[in-house]
């Protein structure tokens, strides 16, 4: 037991004396939150909008007011004719234009359907899609309330429903992703260099010629990174609550418990890399290429997994962050309990202990 | 204390032979030197004896424990100082020592007597990180760490490589006092002058043991009389000496040449020959051979 403590103490000393790395470890989650939460958001705010209203009736005005009241839009100008739209786009100050045809409300009431033209700047496809989606949502909203008033359906609209994130905010989707990414990076990278560094510096050679306990060595390598990761988790949760308006809706105990499972999984992956790698550089590259890319691509927070071809979908099952991502979304954003995430939790637990057992078994007690 | 029988080892799937059929016996309480150039196989032999590598052929015992089967027992009872400084550079002297003491289940206080003479020299710097120590101090710290659990056998792999002359002398004095404690010491070195400080030595070259004896015994086994040739222009002198038909071997040794003769040839005759070849200041004197001379002679056999 004393041996374990002295091993752990030593690992903490290594970590705390490497100030630069330590700074990086704690700077990383903050940078990621700022990047993904604020700077790199894919939501479009205050899009300037131009309106051409040929109908000028109460309904078009209501719709225009609704669009203008939306925080994502700002009515820039009321144009007299559709021919002015082109010029307005060319000036570059509007992102989208709305054109209401003549007799808009008459058509809508009598025939049940009416058209509105939504013209977006296609030179920025992402932005155009986002903006037109916002508009459609607003219009759908309006027609729905109108149908209720009139007592009969006035327009057949595909029902767009955005549960938990009705206005397509970026942050709710990114925070679980950032959590998975940060924890994965810190755990895997830091652990992956820890054992191979001792091999490279030659200290492993001395350590092996001693009555060391393999489990103690491995546990001591995990301890500082587990602590750092928990601090990081705390930072992320506080930041997202304070600045992104995303508190933990579900049980914080459950979230922390699942996070520890995920952290242990990542630590074990790092250990395995560290045990098999010959140099620190190889271990670093292995964790970057081997873990960061799958975490980014196959977790589901950048690209939906459902849309991927089957081989990638199958592959994504092996990526631990995929399961953690689901857990965080369910527990943190939707406030669901263990009943909703027991399957994912179990998968993470199996991964964590399986990988830990494998690295324990693969730990080389000799130099060969 | 250490018994090595027919140990063989190769690297790169058999392409590089590191050790072949090595047989050695080291007695309890002696300083045994493994003398040989870089790449002779010294480190490989050390790693096999310290259970870090599995030998491909043969068997070896340390303290009556088999290096393959009883590796745990060996790891408990030996001290090992690798050739490269291998302590934690970001920990202080005291932290390093404490760490290894605890790993071996002991404390600094318990075996302080053993390391005292060495430790007092580095104690003033005990809060300095190991990475910031000079070569000599690093070496003393490494020795302290290897000794902290009072091992029965001490393995020192090239402990004096890269260490200044004064520290080297001090180091060998320390080894002498450790021998008094009954610790068996196996030490390797590429320096021939350190060979004479050992109780017994083994000359090793290309993975094979050439000779095992006391330093005196090795010197005595030198066959023939050795001569030193002094004179201006070592290179031309070497060419001229080698050109003399009575010379069996001739090598440059510092500022002199060491030469042996074929039966019948004599020193004065060589001196006359060299002078006739234009080396008017050439002088040929009989000298006593050193370990290095014996080593070269063994290599040429």
XYZ file of C-alpha atoms in Angstrom:
669
model
C 0.000 0.000 0.000
C 2.843 2.325 0.885
C 4.355 1.451 -2.470
C 1.171 2.492 -4.259
C 1.148 5.806 -2.420
C 4.756 6.562 -3.266
C 4.079 5.695 -6.912
C 1.075 8.008 -7.019
C 3.001 10.785 -5.272
C 5.743 10.465 -7.850
C 3.283 10.708 -10.748
C 1.723 13.828 -9.288
C 5.158 15.383 -8.907
C 5.859 14.640 -12.588
C 2.631 16.330 -13.604
C 2.891 19.367 -11.366
C 6.521 20.037 -12.223
C 5.755 20.129 -15.910
C 4.107 23.548 -15.786
C 3.684 23.979 -19.529
C 1.821 20.741 -19.969
C -0.300 21.449 -16.922
C -1.296 24.824 -18.305
C -2.193 23.177 -21.591
C -4.316 20.579 -19.835
C -6.456 23.145 -18.082
C -6.418 25.629 -20.949
C -7.721 23.003 -23.354
C -11.317 22.692 -22.068
C -11.685 26.451 -21.751
C -10.386 26.985 -25.281
C -12.695 24.281 -26.619
C -15.734 25.697 -24.862
C -14.994 29.154 -26.187
C -14.323 27.807 -29.670
C -17.297 25.515 -29.965
C -19.632 27.428 -27.676
C -19.136 30.902 -29.051
C -16.720 31.353 -31.873
C -17.375 28.341 -34.061
C -21.097 28.223 -33.634
C -23.077 27.239 -36.692
C -26.028 29.359 -35.715
C -26.647 32.558 -37.539
C -27.652 35.546 -35.511
C -29.117 38.884 -36.628
C -29.390 37.895 -40.249
C -30.491 40.894 -42.207
C -33.600 40.260 -44.191
C -35.403 42.074 -46.980
C -39.150 41.854 -47.512
C -41.171 42.403 -50.667
C -44.826 42.470 -49.837
C -47.153 42.644 -52.850
C -50.125 41.640 -50.795
C -49.841 44.092 -47.892
C -52.604 42.453 -45.897
C -52.900 41.649 -42.224
C -51.504 38.153 -42.570
C -48.336 39.119 -44.372
C -47.782 41.844 -41.824
C -48.230 39.361 -39.009
C -45.699 37.028 -40.567
C -43.233 39.856 -41.131
C -43.631 40.958 -37.524
C -43.041 37.436 -36.323
C -39.890 37.113 -38.392
C -38.680 40.493 -37.228
C -39.302 39.624 -33.581
C -37.103 36.531 -33.926
C -33.608 37.140 -32.531
C -32.054 35.520 -35.560
C -33.434 38.074 -37.977
C -33.393 41.754 -38.403
C -35.643 43.326 -41.001
C -33.295 45.435 -43.059
C -35.609 46.904 -45.656
C -39.014 46.758 -47.252
C -38.442 46.644 -50.959
C -41.050 47.861 -53.405
C -40.358 45.353 -56.139
C -38.771 41.977 -56.532
C -36.381 43.490 -59.029
C -34.637 45.305 -56.174
C -33.739 42.030 -54.449
C -30.813 41.307 -56.682
C -29.280 44.696 -55.942
C -29.788 44.221 -52.227
C -27.967 40.879 -52.313
C -25.187 42.351 -54.386
C -24.656 45.032 -51.792
C -24.149 42.107 -49.470
C -26.029 43.414 -46.484
C -28.957 40.959 -46.538
C -28.839 37.237 -46.052
C -32.343 36.345 -47.119
C -35.330 37.864 -48.823
C -39.014 37.114 -48.377
C -41.466 37.701 -51.234
C -45.209 37.636 -50.567
C -47.284 37.437 -53.745
C -50.502 39.350 -54.420
C -53.609 38.144 -52.609
C -51.598 36.141 -50.119
C -54.248 36.032 -47.394
C -57.139 35.555 -49.810
C -55.401 32.551 -51.336
C -54.612 31.154 -47.952
C -58.135 31.457 -46.602
C -59.948 30.347 -49.735
C -57.740 27.673 -51.193
C -55.981 26.674 -48.011
C -52.536 27.160 -49.518
C -50.385 30.118 -50.282
C -46.804 30.441 -51.334
C -44.098 32.621 -49.998
C -40.806 32.845 -51.749
C -37.730 32.551 -49.545
C -34.615 33.648 -51.353
C -31.321 33.058 -49.662
C -27.741 33.793 -50.648
C -26.637 30.474 -52.075
C -22.981 31.401 -52.162
C -22.839 30.341 -48.551
C -24.790 27.082 -48.631
C -24.534 26.329 -44.916
C -25.721 29.736 -43.959
C -28.449 29.688 -46.593
C -29.779 26.362 -45.356
C -29.743 27.483 -41.781
C -31.479 30.747 -42.507
C -34.164 29.224 -44.729
C -34.772 26.607 -42.079
C -35.302 29.309 -39.505
C -37.760 31.093 -41.773
C -39.678 27.922 -42.543
C -39.939 27.271 -38.832
C -41.331 30.711 -38.207
C -43.847 30.395 -41.043
C -44.876 26.924 -40.033
C -45.429 28.244 -36.568
C -47.662 30.953 -37.916
C -49.775 28.751 -40.165
C -50.274 26.333 -37.319
C -51.729 29.015 -35.097
C -53.771 30.338 -38.008
C -55.287 26.938 -38.683
C -56.410 26.798 -35.084
C -58.055 30.188 -35.428
C -59.788 29.354 -38.689
C -60.871 25.946 -37.506
C -59.644 24.190 -40.639
C -56.166 23.517 -41.996
C -54.941 26.326 -44.149
C -51.703 24.921 -45.345
C -50.216 21.439 -45.399
C -46.810 21.803 -43.881
C -44.280 19.149 -43.006
C -44.202 19.257 -39.305
C -40.774 20.400 -38.179
C -40.256 19.653 -34.622
C -37.040 20.373 -32.790
C -37.294 18.837 -29.384
C -35.067 20.215 -26.612
C -33.417 22.584 -29.011
C -36.395 24.195 -30.744
C -34.491 27.082 -32.225
C -31.548 24.991 -33.387
C -29.056 26.513 -31.042
C -25.533 25.246 -31.569
C -24.337 24.886 -28.004
C -26.576 22.041 -26.788
C -25.208 19.794 -29.475
C -21.609 20.853 -29.017
C -21.187 20.705 -25.269
C -21.514 16.919 -24.992
C -19.152 16.668 -27.937
C -16.655 19.007 -26.350
C -16.852 17.063 -23.118
C -16.138 13.819 -24.922
C -13.342 15.385 -26.940
C -11.581 17.129 -24.046
C -11.750 14.170 -21.710
C -10.594 11.855 -24.477
C -7.681 14.084 -25.429
C -6.404 14.717 -21.931
C -6.770 11.143 -20.766
C -5.485 9.327 -23.792
C -2.633 11.638 -24.678
C -1.327 12.162 -21.171
C -1.516 8.497 -20.297
C -0.125 7.330 -23.600
C 3.172 9.114 -22.980
C 3.434 8.225 -19.315
C 4.824 4.695 -19.512
C 6.668 5.078 -22.773
C 8.425 8.123 -21.290
C 9.870 5.947 -18.562
C 11.023 3.536 -21.231
C 12.636 6.326 -23.200
C 14.352 7.945 -20.229
C 15.576 4.565 -19.024
C 13.860 4.819 -15.651
C 11.765 1.811 -16.571
C 14.968 -0.221 -16.677
C 15.674 0.523 -13.018
C 12.059 0.230 -12.010
C 11.803 -3.238 -13.537
C 14.744 -4.429 -11.472
C 12.823 -3.811 -8.282
C 10.038 -5.598 -6.446
C 7.444 -3.366 -8.093
C 3.784 -4.234 -8.346
C 2.453 -3.930 -11.897
C -1.023 -2.908 -10.763
C 0.434 -0.154 -8.592
C 2.494 1.262 -11.443
C -0.508 1.315 -13.740
C -2.872 2.734 -11.137
C -0.381 5.440 -10.271
C -0.148 6.419 -13.930
C -3.928 6.863 -14.031
C -4.382 8.798 -10.798
C -3.183 12.292 -11.806
C -4.948 12.154 -15.156
C -8.190 11.063 -13.525
C -7.996 14.036 -11.185
C -7.141 16.479 -13.972
C -10.015 15.145 -16.061
C -12.486 15.554 -13.221
C -11.349 19.142 -12.750
C -11.770 19.654 -16.489
C -15.239 18.165 -16.364
C -16.122 20.553 -13.562
C -14.775 23.519 -15.547
C -16.806 22.545 -18.593
C -20.021 22.097 -16.613
C -19.609 25.416 -14.834
C -18.747 27.264 -18.036
C -21.672 25.821 -19.942
C -24.058 26.637 -17.110
C -22.809 30.191 -16.645
C -22.172 31.278 -20.199
C -24.068 28.950 -22.490
C -27.182 28.651 -20.383
C -26.937 24.870 -20.300
C -27.281 23.581 -16.747
C -27.202 19.877 -15.963
C -30.866 18.991 -16.113
C -30.531 15.438 -14.858
C -28.709 13.898 -11.945
C -25.239 15.337 -11.533
C -24.158 12.219 -9.656
C -25.128 10.037 -12.591
C -23.350 12.368 -15.012
C -20.156 12.338 -12.938
C -20.338 8.582 -12.521
C -20.679 8.034 -16.266
C -17.940 10.568 -16.879
C -15.604 8.609 -14.591
C -16.401 5.460 -16.533
C -15.637 7.246 -19.784
C -12.443 8.717 -18.315
C -11.328 5.258 -17.194
C -12.001 3.928 -20.686
C -9.861 6.659 -22.238
C -7.138 6.177 -19.633
C -7.026 2.485 -20.410
C -6.739 3.211 -24.118
C -3.837 5.529 -23.307
C -2.224 2.839 -21.199
C -2.527 0.314 -23.961
C -0.938 2.750 -26.409
C 1.804 3.511 -23.925
C 2.571 -0.132 -23.347
C 2.781 -0.948 -27.030
C 4.500 2.214 -28.305
C 8.272 2.419 -28.577
C 8.664 6.205 -28.394
C 6.741 9.079 -26.862
C 6.246 10.492 -30.318
C 4.684 7.308 -31.603
C 2.380 7.202 -28.587
C 1.398 10.820 -29.122
C 0.700 10.293 -32.804
C -1.201 7.131 -32.023
C -3.480 8.890 -29.591
C -3.960 11.879 -31.876
C -4.655 9.976 -35.067
C -6.124 6.922 -33.454
C -8.403 8.612 -30.981
C -8.983 12.235 -31.845
C -10.185 11.654 -35.388
C -12.685 8.915 -34.518
C -13.881 11.030 -31.608
C -14.476 13.986 -33.884
C -15.968 12.061 -36.764
C -17.687 9.014 -35.341
C -19.178 10.385 -32.151
C -22.119 12.005 -33.786
C -21.630 15.583 -32.732
C -20.202 16.830 -36.000
C -21.852 14.385 -38.387
C -24.964 12.364 -37.616
C -24.114 8.680 -37.371
C -27.486 7.655 -38.815
C -26.473 9.067 -42.183
C -23.210 7.150 -42.393
C -22.677 4.057 -44.509
C -22.963 0.769 -42.661
C -19.226 0.066 -42.193
C -18.746 3.435 -40.515
C -21.841 2.922 -38.405
C -20.465 -0.397 -37.204
C -17.066 1.162 -36.577
C -18.612 3.938 -34.531
C -19.828 1.330 -32.040
C -16.224 0.834 -31.017
C -15.680 4.502 -30.279
C -16.269 5.037 -26.559
C -17.077 8.721 -26.972
C -20.077 7.768 -29.062
C -21.745 6.176 -26.049
C -20.627 8.904 -23.694
C -22.017 11.512 -26.082
C -25.437 9.855 -25.888
C -25.287 9.676 -22.096
C -24.399 13.346 -21.737
C -27.175 14.380 -24.105
C -29.730 12.310 -22.257
C -28.663 13.199 -18.738
C -27.412 16.737 -19.077
C -29.701 18.155 -21.742
C -32.859 16.078 -21.400
C -32.642 15.383 -17.687
C -33.238 11.659 -18.064
C -32.222 9.129 -15.425
C -30.260 5.900 -15.404
C -33.227 4.079 -16.963
C -32.574 5.857 -20.249
C -28.832 5.355 -20.363
C -28.154 2.058 -18.603
C -27.229 0.379 -21.879
C -24.623 2.996 -22.784
C -23.328 3.023 -19.214
C -22.922 -0.724 -19.301
C -21.057 -0.561 -22.615
C -18.677 2.041 -21.192
C -18.141 -0.013 -18.057
C -17.320 -3.114 -20.085
C -14.953 -1.118 -22.290
C -13.217 0.461 -19.279
C -12.591 -2.731 -17.386
C -11.856 -4.797 -20.466
C -9.218 -2.364 -21.690
C -7.756 -2.011 -18.211
C -7.439 -5.777 -17.903
C -5.799 -5.997 -21.330
C -3.237 -3.321 -20.497
C -2.532 -4.958 -17.170
C -1.906 -8.232 -18.954
C 0.204 -6.662 -21.668
C 2.450 -4.746 -19.302
C 5.933 -5.956 -20.079
C 7.879 -7.076 -17.054
C 11.071 -7.211 -19.129
C 12.671 -4.977 -21.731
C 11.747 -7.258 -24.625
C 27.421 -15.724 -6.450
C 26.886 -15.341 -10.179
C 27.100 -18.333 -12.478
C 26.739 -18.040 -16.221
C 26.622 -21.127 -18.418
C 26.593 -21.109 -22.200
C 24.589 -17.907 -22.448
C 23.843 -16.901 -26.031
C 21.834 -13.974 -27.364
C 21.104 -12.445 -30.764
C 19.247 -9.361 -31.956
C 17.367 -8.589 -35.161
C 16.155 -12.142 -35.591
C 19.591 -13.651 -35.311
C 21.388 -11.251 -37.614
C 23.341 -9.549 -34.839
C 25.118 -11.809 -32.390
C 25.275 -10.104 -29.001
C 26.581 -12.971 -26.885
C 27.776 -16.446 -27.758
C 28.458 -19.255 -25.351
C 29.421 -17.062 -22.419
C 30.610 -18.880 -19.300
C 31.551 -17.025 -16.150
C 31.647 -17.458 -12.430
C 31.770 -14.550 -10.010
C 32.605 -15.253 -6.381
C 30.924 -13.723 -3.375
C 32.399 -10.436 -2.234
C 34.639 -9.742 -5.194
C 34.773 -6.858 -7.622
C 34.529 -8.487 -10.998
C 35.266 -6.380 -14.052
C 33.827 -6.963 -17.494
C 36.272 -5.246 -19.816
C 35.574 -4.702 -23.466
C 34.947 -2.115 -26.163
C 31.536 -0.662 -27.028
C 29.297 -3.240 -28.620
C 31.120 -6.183 -27.063
C 27.932 -7.411 -25.396
C 28.495 -6.106 -21.875
C 25.110 -4.396 -21.522
C 23.280 -7.413 -22.941
C 24.932 -9.661 -20.371
C 23.987 -7.219 -17.603
C 20.401 -7.131 -18.770
C 20.196 -10.908 -18.815
C 21.609 -11.118 -15.301
C 19.257 -8.420 -14.018
C 16.302 -10.355 -15.553
C 15.521 -7.601 -18.049
C 16.158 -9.844 -21.039
C 15.511 -13.523 -21.516
C 18.579 -15.378 -22.791
C 18.082 -17.355 -25.977
C 20.527 -20.023 -24.939
C 22.098 -21.157 -21.724
C 21.361 -20.564 -18.095
C 22.467 -18.140 -15.432
C 22.059 -17.837 -11.698
C 22.416 -14.821 -9.468
C 22.574 -15.538 -5.770
C 21.490 -19.100 -6.628
C 18.326 -17.786 -8.264
C 17.632 -18.661 -11.882
C 17.461 -15.486 -13.999
C 14.413 -16.723 -15.887
C 12.351 -18.553 -13.300
C 13.215 -16.672 -10.121
C 13.251 -13.193 -11.595
C 11.229 -11.773 -8.731
C 13.691 -12.976 -6.114
C 16.588 -11.550 -8.094
C 14.867 -8.190 -8.498
C 14.498 -8.069 -4.744
C 18.114 -8.712 -3.919
C 20.234 -6.943 -6.509
C 21.114 -3.335 -7.170
C 21.375 -2.164 -10.771
C 22.871 0.970 -12.231
C 22.340 1.122 -16.000
C 24.864 2.731 -18.288
C 22.612 5.663 -19.021
C 21.622 7.893 -16.101
C 18.175 6.566 -15.358
C 16.704 8.384 -12.407
C 13.788 10.793 -12.440
C 15.249 14.056 -13.670
C 12.339 16.119 -12.407
C 12.531 14.751 -8.879
C 15.067 15.996 -6.344
C 17.912 13.907 -4.942
C 15.957 13.236 -1.794
C 12.741 12.378 -3.639
C 14.537 9.941 -5.910
C 16.200 8.227 -2.991
C 12.992 8.113 -0.975
C 11.101 6.719 -3.936
C 13.478 3.836 -4.508
C 13.739 3.148 -0.786
C 9.967 2.790 -0.566
C 9.717 0.703 -3.728
C 12.162 -1.728 -2.133
C 10.167 -1.652 1.081
C 12.788 0.079 3.167
C 13.673 3.572 4.325
C 16.706 5.789 3.936
C 17.279 5.646 7.683
C 17.367 1.850 7.753
C 20.336 1.484 5.420
C 21.872 4.866 5.917
C 25.169 3.341 7.089
C 25.718 1.745 3.714
C 25.229 4.873 1.660
C 26.418 7.396 4.219
C 29.915 7.910 2.766
C 28.466 8.557 -0.679
C 25.335 10.396 0.353
C 27.082 13.016 2.496
C 28.793 14.241 -0.657
C 25.505 15.017 -2.400
C 23.411 15.777 0.683
C 24.019 19.577 0.488
C 22.124 19.476 -2.816
C 19.348 17.159 -1.712
C 16.632 19.575 -2.825
C 18.099 19.961 -6.274
C 16.445 18.144 -9.144
C 18.423 15.205 -10.460
C 18.402 16.614 -13.983
C 20.377 19.643 -12.802
C 23.229 17.672 -11.218
C 26.743 17.311 -12.607
C 27.841 13.981 -14.068
C 29.750 12.946 -10.959
C 26.864 13.815 -8.646
C 24.352 11.994 -10.824
C 26.533 8.932 -10.656
C 26.745 9.117 -6.855
C 22.993 9.508 -6.597
C 22.446 6.554 -8.913
C 24.785 4.466 -6.771
C 22.929 5.515 -3.618
C 19.620 4.495 -5.212
C 21.068 1.151 -6.291
C 22.360 0.528 -2.766
C 19.449 1.764 -0.706
C 18.008 -1.727 -0.131
C 21.384 -3.279 0.797
C 21.610 -5.589 -2.206
C 23.679 -8.779 -2.218
C 24.908 -8.157 -5.734
C 25.551 -4.823 -7.382
C 25.454 -4.539 -11.180
C 27.203 -1.439 -12.494
C 27.053 -1.019 -16.250
C 29.776 1.406 -17.348
C 29.358 3.540 -14.229
C 32.310 5.798 -15.022
C 31.598 6.580 -18.659
C 31.354 10.329 -19.058
C 32.631 11.060 -15.574
C 35.723 13.166 -14.835
C 38.993 11.622 -13.666
C 38.691 12.727 -10.033
C 35.137 11.434 -9.706
C 36.182 8.179 -11.338
C 38.883 7.650 -8.744
C 36.459 8.486 -5.929
C 33.964 6.086 -7.398
C 36.407 3.197 -7.375
C 37.325 4.011 -3.780
C 33.640 3.732 -2.944
C 33.440 0.344 -4.631
C 36.396 -0.856 -2.563
C 34.631 0.105 0.657
C 31.407 -1.555 -0.514
C 33.324 -4.786 -1.049
C 34.185 -4.684 2.646
C 30.442 -4.835 3.354
C 30.379 -8.175 1.567
C 28.587 -6.935 -1.538
C 29.497 -8.709 -4.750
C 30.091 -6.202 -7.518
C 29.948 -6.857 -11.242
C 31.172 -3.792 -13.072
C 31.729 -3.182 -16.761
C 33.994 -0.577 -18.265
C 35.584 0.277 -21.575
C 38.557 1.802 -19.697
C 41.495 -0.571 -19.460
C 43.102 1.385 -16.614
C 40.117 0.581 -14.411
C 40.641 -3.130 -15.000
C 43.598 -3.222 -12.597
C 41.270 -2.004 -9.809
C 39.139 -5.153 -10.029
C 39.795 -8.391 -8.167
C 39.223 -10.395 -11.312
C 38.398 -9.410 -14.842
C 36.945 -10.954 -17.964
C 37.939 -9.610 -21.343
C 34.975 -9.626 -23.683
C 34.890 -8.991 -27.405
C 32.146 -9.540 -30.007
C 30.022 -11.436 -27.519
C 32.722 -13.880 -26.473
C 34.815 -14.040 -23.340
C 38.505 -13.996 -24.337
C 40.045 -14.534 -20.938
C 39.145 -14.578 -17.249
C 41.796 -13.985 -14.596
C 43.108 -11.548 -12.041
C 44.568 -8.410 -13.621
C 48.062 -9.653 -12.684
C 47.297 -13.078 -14.111
C 46.174 -11.548 -17.388
C 49.341 -9.475 -17.588
C 51.457 -12.543 -16.778
C 49.831 -14.507 -19.529
C 51.238 -12.104 -22.070
C 53.448 -14.159 -24.299
C 56.851 -12.810 -25.327
C 58.570 -9.562 -24.443
C 56.899 -6.261 -25.173
C 58.890 -3.309 -26.456
C 58.049 0.351 -26.579
C 59.209 2.327 -29.604
C 59.615 6.067 -29.091
C 60.415 8.573 -31.779
C 59.253 11.543 -33.846
C 56.441 11.145 -36.369
C 54.379 8.291 -34.944
C 52.690 7.422 -38.234
C 55.865 7.003 -40.263
C 57.503 5.248 -37.345
C 54.580 2.791 -37.236
C 54.880 2.125 -40.968
C 58.641 1.610 -40.675
C 58.355 -0.688 -37.648
C 55.676 -2.807 -39.289
C 57.966 -3.025 -42.318
C 60.684 -4.685 -40.243
C 60.412 -8.395 -40.855
C 61.219 -9.455 -37.268
C 58.151 -7.591 -35.852
C 55.155 -9.750 -34.972
C 52.770 -6.943 -34.033
C 52.928 -3.208 -33.578
C 50.291 -0.746 -32.393
C 50.231 2.932 -31.522
C 49.794 3.498 -27.777
C 49.522 7.147 -26.917
C 52.837 8.752 -27.927
C 54.653 5.413 -28.250
C 54.411 2.193 -30.230
C 54.094 -1.197 -28.564
C 55.713 -4.002 -30.496
C 56.439 -7.696 -30.096
C 58.969 -9.710 -32.041
C 58.990 -13.011 -33.781
C 61.310 -15.586 -32.183
C 64.945 -14.575 -32.687
C 64.385 -10.878 -33.365
C 65.689 -8.338 -30.822
C 65.003 -4.766 -29.755
C 68.443 -3.314 -30.526
C 68.295 -4.690 -34.044
C 64.973 -2.853 -34.631
C 66.427 0.332 -33.202
C 69.345 0.131 -35.643
C 66.971 -0.633 -38.510
C 64.731 2.351 -37.695
C 67.733 4.680 -37.394
C 68.950 3.479 -40.771
C 65.506 4.296 -42.181
C 65.911 7.936 -41.182
C 64.324 7.828 -37.689
C 67.524 8.990 -36.037
C 65.816 9.564 -32.651
C 64.077 6.139 -32.536
C 64.504 4.278 -29.247
C 63.384 0.702 -28.519
C 63.084 -0.354 -24.852
C 61.629 -3.472 -23.211
C 58.527 -2.677 -21.095
C 55.964 -4.509 -18.963
C 52.689 -5.126 -20.766
C 49.401 -3.608 -19.550
C 45.893 -5.028 -19.701
C 45.303 -3.351 -23.021
C 48.375 -5.030 -24.529
C 47.050 -8.380 -23.379
C 43.659 -7.536 -24.783
C 45.086 -6.738 -28.192
C 47.224 -9.843 -28.139
C 44.189 -11.977 -27.284
C 42.230 -10.337 -30.079
C 44.884 -11.237 -32.609
C 45.106 -14.855 -31.620
